[in-house]
Amino acid sequence: MGKIKTIGVLTSGGDAPGMNAAIRAVTRAGIYNGFNIKGIYRGYEGLIHDEVKPFTTEDVSGIISRGGTILKTARSKDFMTMEGMQKAYETCKKEEIDALVIIGGNGSLTGAWKFGVEFDFTCIGLPGTIDNDLYGTDATIGYDTTMNTIMECVDRIRDTANSHERIFFVEVMGRDAGFLAQNCAIACGAEAAIVPEETTDVDQLAEFMNRGIRKSKKSCIVIVSESPKCGALYYADRVRHEFPEFDVRVSILGHLQRGGSPTAGDRVFASCMGYGAIEAIKQGQRNVMIGYRHDDVELVPFSEAIRTDKRFDKRLIAVLNELSI
């Protein structure tokens, strides 16, 4: 592939606070370094259908504080097919796009990896997901803001839990990862967290109820990772049947976790990731995600970033258990 002159930037999958800061950073760092920047709307779906616009510094002015993504986002089934990827490649040729910066999570980076390999195309990924489940980076764009949003919601729920002496099961996002639930439980002073990383042969609800919580406290907060089989509703129903003396309520926070103005941490992190993407392109890198580990920026191959075994620090479970007595 020849010299890179034009870079396309898109957001894909679920939106995350800080995506706009990343778009701004890619655009301005790219222009500063002599590249043309083109914004691609609606993720891979927009790339397939040529929803592309040249970006200037003015296009990203004032967006660093905004949640969501100005480029919109979508999940594209068509891009998962060879025909869809071929159409996306034709758009790149038509728009003279020589490299792509993809801001998204596991599925988005998997698509970028396949596209880059199939068409020998330069793709750079930025970790944009509230779940913090990407391998090779200690944090992801949107994770810090989402934790703060959850914390604010749970603080309010705690007030009514105490007033009515209730057990509240609060369900948070995270897919198959419990990073949000476990860390937010500690931040909120919750009595327990039920996360998918705990071994499946352990009854987490029974452990929580048998720790003496029901003897020492009349109100409790339990943070639960979302799950189609064992979410907050499942555990609440179990308590109602097994411990009918307790007043139980459920609060599913849902999509409010995704919205809102990004925190300072997410704005700085996303800005550094966007800057890092342009630096990677200048260095001739391809098929890598810009990660952040041990206080330093790292280039993580897509094949590593999309692994599903990101380490969960189980010491946090002990921290929560001891502090919740």
Short mmCIF file of C-alpha atoms in Angstrom, two decimals:
data_model
loop_
_atom_site.label_atom_id
_atom_site.label_comp_id
_atom_site.label_asym_id
_atom_site.label_seq_id
_atom_site.Cartn_x
_atom_site.Cartn_y
_atom_site.Cartn_z
CA MET A 1 0.00 0.00 0.00
CA GLY A 2 1.28 3.46 -0.86
CA LYS A 3 1.75 6.52 1.29
CA ILE A 4 -1.18 7.31 3.53
CA LYS A 5 -2.75 10.67 2.80
CA THR A 6 -6.35 10.36 3.98
CA ILE A 7 -7.62 8.77 7.20
CA GLY A 8 -11.23 7.80 7.84
CA VAL A 9 -12.58 7.71 11.40
CA LEU A 10 -15.72 5.93 12.57
CA THR A 11 -17.46 4.81 15.76
CA SER A 12 -19.01 1.38 15.90
CA GLY A 13 -21.10 -0.77 18.25
CA GLY A 14 -22.42 0.64 21.51
CA ASP A 15 -21.79 4.32 22.16
CA ALA A 16 -19.50 5.31 25.02
CA PRO A 17 -18.84 8.67 26.72
CA GLY A 18 -15.53 9.99 25.42
CA MET A 19 -15.97 8.84 21.82
CA ASN A 20 -16.33 12.47 20.75
CA ALA A 21 -13.09 13.34 22.49
CA ALA A 22 -11.41 10.55 20.53
CA ILE A 23 -12.92 11.76 17.24
CA ARG A 24 -11.67 15.25 18.00
CA ALA A 25 -8.18 14.01 18.80
CA VAL A 26 -7.91 11.88 15.65
CA THR A 27 -9.14 14.76 13.52
CA ARG A 28 -6.91 17.46 14.96
CA ALA A 29 -3.79 15.35 15.41
CA GLY A 30 -4.28 14.04 11.88
CA ILE A 31 -4.62 17.50 10.36
CA TYR A 32 -1.66 18.75 12.40
CA ASN A 33 0.46 15.99 10.89
CA GLY A 34 -0.60 16.69 7.31
CA PHE A 35 -3.33 14.08 6.81
CA ASN A 36 -6.76 14.60 5.33
CA ILE A 37 -9.48 13.39 7.70
CA LYS A 38 -12.88 12.06 6.72
CA GLY A 39 -15.67 11.29 9.16
CA ILE A 40 -17.70 8.15 8.46
CA TYR A 41 -21.23 8.19 9.81
CA ARG A 42 -23.09 5.20 11.34
CA GLY A 43 -20.04 2.98 11.67
CA TYR A 44 -19.42 0.17 9.20
CA GLU A 45 -22.95 0.57 7.88
CA GLY A 46 -22.08 4.11 6.81
CA LEU A 47 -18.84 2.90 5.28
CA ILE A 48 -20.78 0.42 3.16
CA HIS A 49 -23.24 3.10 2.01
CA ASP A 50 -20.68 5.90 1.54
CA GLU A 51 -21.88 8.19 4.32
CA VAL A 52 -18.59 10.07 4.39
CA LYS A 53 -17.74 13.72 4.96
CA PRO A 54 -14.40 15.59 4.93
CA PHE A 55 -13.61 16.83 8.44
CA THR A 56 -11.90 20.05 9.47
CA THR A 57 -10.93 21.26 12.92
CA GLU A 58 -14.20 23.21 12.99
CA ASP A 59 -16.22 20.00 12.62
CA VAL A 60 -14.94 18.79 15.98
CA SER A 61 -15.01 22.11 17.79
CA GLY A 62 -16.83 22.00 21.14
CA ILE A 63 -17.55 18.26 21.12
CA ILE A 64 -15.10 17.12 23.80
CA SER A 65 -17.69 17.60 26.54
CA ARG A 66 -20.53 15.84 24.74
CA GLY A 67 -21.61 12.27 25.39
CA GLY A 68 -22.49 9.82 22.64
CA THR A 69 -20.85 10.22 19.23
CA ILE A 70 -21.35 12.92 16.61
CA LEU A 71 -20.59 10.30 13.95
CA LYS A 72 -23.52 8.17 15.14
CA THR A 73 -23.04 4.45 15.49
CA ALA A 74 -24.64 1.22 14.37
CA ARG A 75 -24.16 -2.52 14.45
CA SER A 76 -23.75 -3.75 10.87
CA LYS A 77 -24.74 -7.30 9.96
CA ASP A 78 -23.81 -6.59 6.33
CA PHE A 79 -20.21 -5.83 7.25
CA MET A 80 -19.92 -9.34 8.67
CA THR A 81 -20.27 -10.70 5.12
CA MET A 82 -17.65 -10.66 2.36
CA GLU A 83 -20.05 -8.76 0.14
CA GLY A 84 -20.48 -6.05 2.76
CA MET A 85 -16.75 -5.72 3.34
CA GLN A 86 -16.20 -5.47 -0.40
CA LYS A 87 -18.66 -2.57 -0.59
CA ALA A 88 -16.88 -0.89 2.31
CA TYR A 89 -13.56 -1.30 0.50
CA GLU A 90 -15.06 0.23 -2.66
CA THR A 91 -16.15 3.23 -0.58
CA CYS A 92 -12.60 3.61 0.73
CA LYS A 93 -11.24 3.61 -2.82
CA LYS A 94 -13.88 6.07 -4.02
CA GLU A 95 -13.27 8.44 -1.10
CA GLU A 96 -9.47 7.93 -1.39
CA ILE A 97 -9.31 6.75 2.22
CA ASP A 98 -5.97 5.02 2.86
CA ALA A 99 -6.41 4.08 6.53
CA LEU A 100 -9.20 3.68 9.06
CA VAL A 101 -9.38 4.52 12.75
CA ILE A 102 -12.12 2.45 14.38
CA ILE A 103 -13.44 3.43 17.81
CA GLY A 104 -15.37 0.58 19.37
CA GLY A 105 -15.41 -2.62 21.35
CA ASN A 106 -14.75 -6.30 20.77
CA GLY A 107 -17.05 -6.79 17.79
CA SER A 108 -15.94 -3.58 16.12
CA LEU A 109 -12.26 -4.44 16.40
CA THR A 110 -12.92 -7.99 15.19
CA GLY A 111 -14.45 -6.45 12.07
CA ALA A 112 -11.48 -4.13 11.67
CA TRP A 113 -9.06 -7.05 11.96
CA LYS A 114 -10.85 -9.10 9.29
CA PHE A 115 -11.17 -6.10 6.97
CA GLY A 116 -7.50 -5.17 7.34
CA VAL A 117 -6.31 -8.69 6.62
CA GLU A 118 -8.70 -9.36 3.74
CA PHE A 119 -7.95 -6.15 1.85
CA ASP A 120 -4.40 -5.44 3.06
CA PHE A 121 -5.72 -2.23 4.58
CA THR A 122 -4.36 -0.14 7.44
CA CYS A 123 -6.73 -0.26 10.41
CA ILE A 124 -6.04 1.20 13.85
CA GLY A 125 -8.44 0.54 16.73
CA LEU A 126 -9.28 2.61 19.78
CA PRO A 127 -10.82 0.83 22.80
CA GLY A 128 -14.27 2.39 22.99
CA THR A 129 -16.57 0.42 25.30
CA ILE A 130 -18.07 0.99 28.72
CA ASP A 131 -17.51 -2.69 29.60
CA ASN A 132 -13.70 -2.45 29.88
CA ASP A 133 -13.50 -5.99 28.51
CA LEU A 134 -10.84 -5.52 25.84
CA TYR A 135 -7.61 -7.43 26.40
CA GLY A 136 -4.35 -5.49 26.40
CA THR A 137 -5.56 -2.26 27.97
CA ASP A 138 -6.17 -1.34 31.60
CA ALA A 139 -9.03 0.97 30.67
CA THR A 140 -11.39 1.72 27.80
CA ILE A 141 -13.04 4.91 26.58
CA GLY A 142 -16.27 5.41 28.51
CA TYR A 143 -15.51 3.11 31.43
CA ASP A 144 -14.67 5.84 33.95
CA THR A 145 -17.73 7.93 33.09
CA THR A 146 -20.02 4.92 33.33
CA MET A 147 -18.65 3.99 36.75
CA ASN A 148 -19.33 7.51 37.97
CA THR A 149 -22.86 7.45 36.54
CA ILE A 150 -23.61 4.14 38.26
CA MET A 151 -22.15 5.44 41.51
CA GLU A 152 -24.43 8.49 41.45
CA CYS A 153 -27.49 6.33 40.77
CA VAL A 154 -26.67 3.84 43.53
CA ASP A 155 -26.06 6.65 46.02
CA ARG A 156 -29.63 7.77 45.41
CA ILE A 157 -30.99 4.24 45.63
CA ARG A 158 -29.19 3.82 48.95
CA ASP A 159 -31.28 6.65 50.40
CA THR A 160 -34.56 4.90 49.73
CA ALA A 161 -33.13 1.48 50.65
CA ASN A 162 -32.27 2.82 54.09
CA SER A 163 -35.58 4.59 54.48
CA HIS A 164 -37.59 1.45 53.79
CA GLU A 165 -35.14 -1.18 55.07
CA ARG A 166 -35.00 -2.91 51.70
CA ILE A 167 -32.60 -5.07 49.76
CA PHE A 168 -31.99 -3.54 46.34
CA PHE A 169 -30.59 -5.53 43.45
CA VAL A 170 -29.10 -3.03 41.00
CA GLU A 171 -28.32 -4.41 37.54
CA VAL A 172 -25.52 -2.80 35.55
CA MET A 173 -24.09 -3.38 32.09
CA GLY A 174 -20.95 -5.31 31.31
CA ARG A 175 -21.99 -8.22 29.08
CA ASP A 176 -19.78 -11.15 30.10
CA ALA A 177 -17.42 -9.01 32.18
CA GLY A 178 -17.87 -7.96 35.79
CA PHE A 179 -15.46 -5.02 35.90
CA LEU A 180 -18.26 -2.44 36.17
CA ALA A 181 -20.21 -4.35 38.79
CA GLN A 182 -17.28 -5.21 41.04
CA ASN A 183 -15.58 -1.81 41.03
CA CYS A 184 -18.84 0.11 41.33
CA ALA A 185 -19.84 -2.07 44.29
CA ILE A 186 -16.66 -1.00 46.08
CA ALA A 187 -17.12 2.66 45.08
CA CYS A 188 -20.75 2.68 46.27
CA GLY A 189 -20.16 0.83 49.52
CA ALA A 190 -22.45 -1.96 48.34
CA GLU A 191 -22.82 -5.11 50.39
CA ALA A 192 -22.13 -7.47 47.49
CA ALA A 193 -21.47 -7.82 43.78
CA ILE A 194 -22.58 -10.75 41.65
CA VAL A 195 -20.26 -11.07 38.65
CA PRO A 196 -19.75 -13.64 35.87
CA GLU A 197 -16.07 -14.11 36.71
CA GLU A 198 -16.87 -15.92 39.94
CA THR A 199 -16.76 -19.69 39.53
CA THR A 200 -20.03 -21.15 38.33
CA ASP A 201 -20.13 -23.75 41.10
CA VAL A 202 -20.38 -21.05 43.76
CA ASP A 203 -23.83 -19.78 44.71
CA GLN A 204 -22.97 -16.10 45.00
CA LEU A 205 -26.37 -15.15 46.40
CA ALA A 206 -26.18 -17.79 49.14
CA GLU A 207 -22.67 -16.66 50.05
CA PHE A 208 -23.88 -13.08 50.34
CA MET A 209 -26.93 -13.93 52.45
CA ASN A 210 -24.97 -16.27 54.71
CA ARG A 211 -22.17 -13.83 55.49
CA GLY A 212 -24.28 -12.44 58.28
CA ILE A 213 -25.61 -9.50 56.27
CA ARG A 214 -29.20 -10.46 57.02
CA LYS A 215 -28.40 -10.43 60.75
CA SER A 216 -26.52 -7.15 60.94
CA LYS A 217 -28.23 -5.01 58.28
CA LYS A 218 -31.81 -4.33 57.41
CA SER A 219 -31.00 -2.64 54.09
CA CYS A 220 -28.52 -3.79 51.45
CA ILE A 221 -27.33 -2.93 47.97
CA VAL A 222 -26.25 -5.76 45.65
CA ILE A 223 -24.72 -4.86 42.27
CA VAL A 224 -25.42 -7.49 39.60
CA SER A 225 -23.83 -7.82 36.17
CA GLU A 226 -26.46 -8.07 33.44
CA SER A 227 -27.17 -11.58 32.25
CA PRO A 228 -29.98 -13.09 30.17
CA LYS A 229 -30.22 -16.00 32.61
CA CYS A 230 -29.18 -14.70 36.04
CA GLY A 231 -29.76 -10.97 36.16
CA ALA A 232 -31.12 -8.86 39.01
CA LEU A 233 -34.68 -10.13 38.57
CA TYR A 234 -33.55 -13.73 38.99
CA TYR A 235 -31.76 -13.03 42.27
CA ALA A 236 -34.58 -10.87 43.61
CA ASP A 237 -37.07 -13.66 42.97
CA ARG A 238 -34.83 -16.11 44.79
CA VAL A 239 -34.66 -13.90 47.88
CA ARG A 240 -38.43 -13.48 47.87
CA HIS A 241 -38.84 -17.25 47.93
CA GLU A 242 -35.92 -18.23 50.16
CA PHE A 243 -35.99 -15.26 52.55
CA PRO A 244 -39.58 -13.96 52.47
CA GLU A 245 -39.00 -11.77 55.51
CA PHE A 246 -37.07 -9.26 53.36
CA ASP A 247 -38.54 -6.43 51.30
CA VAL A 248 -36.81 -6.71 47.91
CA ARG A 249 -36.63 -4.27 45.01
CA VAL A 250 -34.89 -4.29 41.62
CA SER A 251 -33.42 -1.37 39.70
CA ILE A 252 -32.14 -2.04 36.18
CA LEU A 253 -30.10 1.01 35.21
CA GLY A 254 -30.09 0.18 31.50
CA HIS A 255 -29.03 2.68 28.90
CA LEU A 256 -28.78 5.67 31.22
CA GLN A 257 -25.32 4.25 32.01
CA ARG A 258 -24.12 5.08 28.50
CA GLY A 259 -25.10 8.74 28.40
CA GLY A 260 -23.81 11.93 29.90
CA SER A 261 -20.85 14.23 29.61
CA PRO A 262 -17.55 12.30 29.89
CA THR A 263 -15.44 12.69 32.99
CA ALA A 264 -12.06 14.42 32.91
CA GLY A 265 -10.44 10.98 33.04
CA ASP A 266 -12.27 9.79 29.93
CA ARG A 267 -11.59 13.03 28.07
CA VAL A 268 -7.86 12.81 28.71
CA PHE A 269 -7.75 9.08 28.01
CA ALA A 270 -9.68 9.36 24.74
CA SER A 271 -7.57 12.32 23.63
CA CYS A 272 -4.36 10.38 24.24
CA MET A 273 -5.75 7.34 22.42
CA GLY A 274 -6.71 9.47 19.38
CA TYR A 275 -3.28 11.08 19.33
CA GLY A 276 -1.73 7.62 19.64
CA ALA A 277 -3.68 6.38 16.61
CA ILE A 278 -2.16 9.06 14.40
CA GLU A 279 1.31 8.33 15.79
CA ALA A 280 0.82 4.63 14.99
CA ILE A 281 -0.14 5.44 11.40
CA LYS A 282 2.92 7.68 11.05
CA GLN A 283 5.05 4.75 12.20
CA GLY A 284 3.55 2.44 9.60
CA GLN A 285 1.62 0.33 12.11
CA ARG A 286 -1.49 -1.61 11.08
CA ASN A 287 -4.00 -4.03 12.56
CA VAL A 288 -3.33 -2.84 16.10
CA MET A 289 -5.35 -1.33 18.94
CA ILE A 290 -3.99 1.56 20.94
CA GLY A 291 -3.92 0.21 24.49
CA TYR A 292 -2.87 1.59 27.84
CA ARG A 293 -1.06 -0.66 30.30
CA HIS A 294 1.12 0.09 33.29
CA ASP A 295 0.89 3.87 32.75
CA ASP A 296 2.12 3.65 29.16
CA VAL A 297 0.61 3.50 25.68
CA GLU A 298 1.01 0.12 23.97
CA LEU A 299 0.25 -1.21 20.51
CA VAL A 300 -1.85 -4.34 20.89
CA PRO A 301 -2.44 -6.64 17.87
CA PHE A 302 -6.14 -7.02 17.09
CA SER A 303 -5.82 -10.76 17.57
CA GLU A 304 -4.82 -10.09 21.19
CA ALA A 305 -7.23 -7.23 21.89
CA ILE A 306 -10.32 -9.28 21.09
CA ARG A 307 -9.43 -12.17 23.39
CA THR A 308 -12.16 -12.99 25.88
CA ASP A 309 -9.96 -13.80 28.86
CA LYS A 310 -9.07 -10.37 30.17
CA ARG A 311 -7.84 -10.85 33.71
CA PHE A 312 -10.31 -10.04 36.44
CA ASP A 313 -8.63 -9.13 39.73
CA LYS A 314 -10.38 -11.45 42.18
CA ARG A 315 -8.66 -9.67 45.05
CA LEU A 316 -11.37 -7.05 44.59
CA ILE A 317 -13.92 -9.61 45.72
CA ALA A 318 -12.06 -9.97 49.02
CA VAL A 319 -11.84 -6.18 49.35
CA LEU A 320 -15.60 -5.83 48.94
CA ASN A 321 -16.39 -8.72 51.26
CA GLU A 322 -14.30 -7.34 54.11
CA LEU A 323 -15.44 -3.75 53.72
CA SER A 324 -19.14 -4.64 53.57
CA ILE A 325 -19.48 -6.09 57.09
#
